[in-house]
PDB file of C-alpha atoms in Angstrom:
ATOM      1  CA  MET E 246     -21.230  64.171   7.046  1.00 52.00           C
ATOM      2  CA  THR E 247     -20.361  67.791   7.815  1.00 56.00           C
ATOM      3  CA  GLN E 248     -17.078  68.852   9.233  1.00 59.00           C
ATOM      4  CA  GLN E 249     -17.229  70.830  12.403  1.00 58.00           C
ATOM      5  CA  LYS E 250     -14.554  73.125  13.594  1.00 57.00           C
ATOM      6  CA  ALA E 251     -12.937  71.978  16.796  1.00 56.00           C
ATOM      7  CA  THR E 252     -13.426  74.500  19.550  1.00 55.00           C
ATOM      8  CA  ARG E 253     -11.132  74.872  22.464  1.00 54.00           C
ATOM      9  CA  ALA E 254     -12.112  75.473  26.000  1.00 53.00           C
ATOM     10  CA  PRO E 255     -11.569  79.093  27.118  1.00 51.00           C
ATOM     11  CA  GLU E 256      -8.849  77.965  29.538  1.00 50.00           C
ATOM     12  CA  ALA E 257      -6.737  76.622  26.682  1.00 45.00           C
ATOM     13  CA  LYS E 258      -6.723  80.018  24.977  1.00 44.00           C
ATOM     14  CA  GLU E 259      -5.252  81.804  27.945  1.00 47.00           C
ATOM     15  CA  LYS E 260      -1.676  82.833  27.498  1.00 48.00           C
ATOM     16  CA  ARG E 261       0.893  81.185  29.650  1.00 51.00           C
ATOM     17  CA  GLU E 262       1.451  83.372  32.650  1.00 55.00           C
ATOM     18  CA  ARG E 263       4.922  84.720  33.142  1.00 61.00           C
ATOM     19  CA  ARG E 264       6.586  84.000  36.471  1.00 66.00           C
ATOM     20  CA  SER E 265       7.040  87.092  38.554  1.00 71.00           C
ATOM     21  CA  VAL E 266      10.566  87.816  39.683  1.00 66.00           C
ATOM     22  CA  PRO E 267      10.994  89.253  43.168  1.00 64.00           C
ATOM     23  CA  PRO E 268      12.218  92.876  43.135  1.00 70.00           C
ATOM     24  CA  VAL E 269      14.908  92.186  45.762  1.00 81.00           C
ATOM     25  CA  LEU E 270      17.559  89.491  45.476  1.00 89.00           C
ATOM     26  CA  CYS E 271      17.779  87.125  48.411  1.00 92.00           C
ATOM     27  CA  PRO E 272      21.284  85.611  48.727  1.00 93.00           C
ATOM     28  CA  ASP E 273      19.946  82.178  49.702  1.00 93.00           C
ATOM     29  CA  HIS E 274      17.185  81.972  47.084  1.00 94.00           C
ATOM     30  CA  PHE E 275      17.722  79.935  43.905  1.00 93.00           C
ATOM     31  CA  TYR E 276      16.878  81.851  40.734  1.00 93.00           C
ATOM     32  CA  ARG E 277      16.078  79.817  37.628  1.00 93.00           C
ATOM     33  CA  LEU E 278      17.689  80.217  34.243  1.00 93.00           C
ATOM     34  CA  ALA E 279      14.569  82.008  32.983  1.00 92.00           C
ATOM     35  CA  ASP E 280      15.164  84.735  35.610  1.00 93.00           C
ATOM     36  CA  GLY E 281      18.680  85.405  34.307  1.00 94.00           C
ATOM     37  CA  PRO E 282      17.786  88.119  31.784  1.00 94.00           C
ATOM     38  CA  HIS E 283      16.090  90.103  34.554  1.00 92.00           C
ATOM     39  CA  PHE E 284      19.133  90.080  36.846  1.00 93.00           C
ATOM     40  CA  PHE E 285      21.995  90.131  34.348  1.00 95.00           C
ATOM     41  CA  GLY E 286      20.445  92.636  31.960  1.00 93.00           C
ATOM     42  CA  TYR E 287      20.955  90.618  28.779  1.00 95.00           C
ATOM     43  CA  GLY E 288      18.390  88.928  26.563  1.00 95.00           C
ATOM     44  CA  PRO E 289      18.344  85.113  26.500  1.00 95.00           C
ATOM     45  CA  THR E 290      20.594  84.777  23.434  1.00 96.00           C
ATOM     46  CA  VAL E 291      23.213  87.274  24.596  1.00 97.00           C
ATOM     47  CA  LEU E 292      23.074  85.833  28.114  1.00 97.00           C
ATOM     48  CA  ALA E 293      23.892  82.377  26.720  1.00 97.00           C
ATOM     49  CA  GLU E 294      26.864  83.879  24.833  1.00 98.00           C
ATOM     50  CA  LYS E 295      28.092  85.708  27.959  1.00 97.00           C
ATOM     51  CA  ILE E 296      27.868  82.464  29.951  1.00 97.00           C
ATOM     52  CA  GLU E 297      29.907  80.628  27.292  1.00 97.00           C
ATOM     53  CA  THR E 298      32.619  83.329  27.270  1.00 97.00           C
ATOM     54  CA  GLY E 299      32.748  83.437  31.078  1.00 97.00           C
ATOM     55  CA  GLU E 300      31.508  87.025  31.390  1.00 96.00           C
ATOM     56  CA  VAL E 301      28.508  85.781  33.402  1.00 97.00           C
ATOM     57  CA  PRO E 302      28.729  82.943  35.952  1.00 97.00           C
ATOM     58  CA  ARG E 303      27.641  79.518  34.743  1.00 97.00           C
ATOM     59  CA  PRO E 304      24.300  78.353  36.096  1.00 96.00           C
ATOM     60  CA  ILE E 305      24.415  75.314  38.335  1.00 95.00           C
ATOM     61  CA  SER E 306      22.099  72.305  38.424  1.00 94.00           C
ATOM     62  CA  LEU E 307      20.046  71.850  41.558  1.00 87.00           C
ATOM     63  CA  SER E 308      19.354  68.217  40.851  1.00 85.00           C
ATOM     64  CA  ASN E 309      20.982  65.249  39.172  1.00 87.00           C
ATOM     65  CA  SER E 310      18.503  65.440  36.310  1.00 85.00           C
ATOM     66  CA  GLY E 311      19.793  68.903  35.412  1.00 79.00           C
ATOM     67  CA  ARG E 312      16.331  70.311  34.841  1.00 85.00           C
ATOM     68  CA  ALA E 313      16.487  72.946  37.564  1.00 88.00           C
ATOM     69  CA  ARG E 314      19.347  75.205  36.490  1.00 94.00           C
ATOM     70  CA  GLY E 315      20.128  78.671  37.734  1.00 95.00           C
ATOM     71  CA  TRP E 316      22.053  80.723  40.270  1.00 96.00           C
ATOM     72  CA  PHE E 317      21.906  81.402  43.966  1.00 96.00           C
ATOM     73  CA  GLY E 318      21.232  85.035  44.762  1.00 96.00           C
ATOM     74  CA  ARG E 319      24.682  85.445  46.306  1.00 97.00           C
ATOM     75  CA  THR E 320      26.287  84.562  42.958  1.00 97.00           C
ATOM     76  CA  ILE E 321      24.194  87.144  41.124  1.00 97.00           C
ATOM     77  CA  LEU E 322      24.911  89.773  43.791  1.00 96.00           C
ATOM     78  CA  ALA E 323      28.675  89.106  43.574  1.00 97.00           C
ATOM     79  CA  TRP E 324      28.552  89.478  39.780  1.00 97.00           C
ATOM     80  CA  GLN E 325      26.600  92.744  40.073  1.00 95.00           C
ATOM     81  CA  ARG E 326      29.097  94.044  42.663  1.00 96.00           C
ATOM     82  CA  SER E 327      32.039  93.214  40.384  1.00 95.00           C
ATOM     83  CA  ARG E 328      30.360  95.089  37.516  1.00 94.00           C
ATOM     84  CA  GLU E 329      29.850  98.123  39.772  1.00 95.00           C
ATOM     85  CA  GLU E 330      33.497  98.070  40.870  1.00 95.00           C
ATOM     86  CA  ALA E 331      34.704  97.785  37.258  1.00 93.00           C
ATOM     87  CA  ALA E 332      32.508 100.733  36.248  1.00 93.00           C
ATOM     88  CA  ALA E 333      33.778 102.818  39.169  1.00 93.00           C
ATOM     89  CA  LYS E 334      37.418 102.125  38.165  1.00 90.00           C
ATOM     90  CA  GLN E 335      36.718 103.166  34.572  1.00 90.00           C
ATOM     91  CA  SER E 336      35.089 106.445  35.586  1.00 85.00           C
ATOM     92  CA  ALA E 337      37.825 107.349  38.086  1.00 75.00           C
TER      93      ALA E 337
END
């Protein structure tokens, strides 16, 4: 009996598509944890550290299961505004 190499269907070889993040933050939209690096400007590891130290707001759970975690746009916008104000105070 000869061994044959298992071949995969072409669809299985495709790379997992990355979710696109909207260019403009909507205050009422819920942004998932995976979107955090885009909006906070830190990589996933540093972002997790900043969340633990309180430098970045904690993500909230949208459901009881805790699977959908992230931030509302208004929370991200408030954090960005506070960073801008802190930078303006330092440069003044």
